[in-house]
PDB file of C-alpha atoms in Angstrom:
ATOM      1  CA  PHE A 294     -80.748 -14.760  20.385  1.00 64.00           C
ATOM      2  CA  SER A 295     -81.779 -11.261  19.408  1.00 67.00           C
ATOM      3  CA  LYS A 296     -79.886 -10.167  22.535  1.00 74.00           C
ATOM      4  CA  TYR A 297     -76.665 -10.949  20.626  1.00 73.00           C
ATOM      5  CA  ASP A 298     -77.743 -10.160  17.054  1.00 74.00           C
ATOM      6  CA  SER A 299     -80.684  -7.940  16.154  1.00 75.00           C
ATOM      7  CA  ASN A 300     -80.599  -9.472  12.649  1.00 74.00           C
ATOM      8  CA  PHE A 301     -81.044 -13.038  13.987  1.00 74.00           C
ATOM      9  CA  VAL A 302     -83.039 -15.235  11.597  1.00 75.00           C
ATOM     10  CA  ALA A 303     -84.410 -18.659  12.479  1.00 75.00           C
ATOM     11  CA  ALA A 304     -84.410 -20.658   9.229  1.00 76.00           C
ATOM     12  CA  SER A 305     -85.924 -23.817  10.721  1.00 76.00           C
ATOM     13  CA  LEU A 306     -86.133 -25.642  14.045  1.00 70.00           C
ATOM     14  CA  ASP A 307     -82.498 -26.768  13.831  1.00 73.00           C
ATOM     15  CA  GLU A 308     -80.919 -23.959  11.824  1.00 72.00           C
ATOM     16  CA  ALA A 309     -80.314 -20.261  12.450  1.00 69.00           C
ATOM     17  CA  TYR A 310     -78.143 -17.402  11.291  1.00 73.00           C
ATOM     18  CA  LEU A 311     -76.436 -15.533  14.106  1.00 75.00           C
ATOM     19  CA  ASP A 312     -73.685 -12.966  13.587  1.00 79.00           C
ATOM     20  CA  ILE A 313     -71.450 -12.959  16.664  1.00 80.00           C
ATOM     21  CA  THR A 314     -68.623 -10.971  15.077  1.00 84.00           C
ATOM     22  CA  ARG A 315     -69.123  -7.931  17.349  1.00 83.00           C
ATOM     23  CA  ILE A 316     -69.272 -10.148  20.459  1.00 82.00           C
ATOM     24  CA  CYS A 317     -66.016 -11.869  19.483  1.00 86.00           C
ATOM     25  CA  ILE A 318     -64.313  -8.536  18.860  1.00 88.00           C
ATOM     26  CA  ASP A 319     -65.559  -7.112  22.167  1.00 87.00           C
ATOM     27  CA  GLN A 320     -64.331 -10.201  24.051  1.00 86.00           C
ATOM     28  CA  GLU A 321     -61.080 -10.362  22.051  1.00 89.00           C
ATOM     29  CA  LYS A 322     -61.815 -13.857  20.695  1.00 85.00           C
ATOM     30  CA  SER A 323     -60.364 -15.131  17.438  1.00 82.00           C
ATOM     31  CA  GLY A 324     -61.629 -17.670  14.910  1.00 74.00           C
ATOM     32  CA  GLU A 325     -59.424 -20.353  16.431  1.00 74.00           C
ATOM     33  CA  GLU A 326     -61.123 -19.998  19.803  1.00 70.00           C
TER      34      GLU A 326
END
């Protein structure tokens, strides 16, 4: 996941924090999509 977010943090086996804001902006995706 660090490919998408260099600040990726795995909190546990089933939980993670991934900021994909820049990816959504680059691909012109909105919150509804």
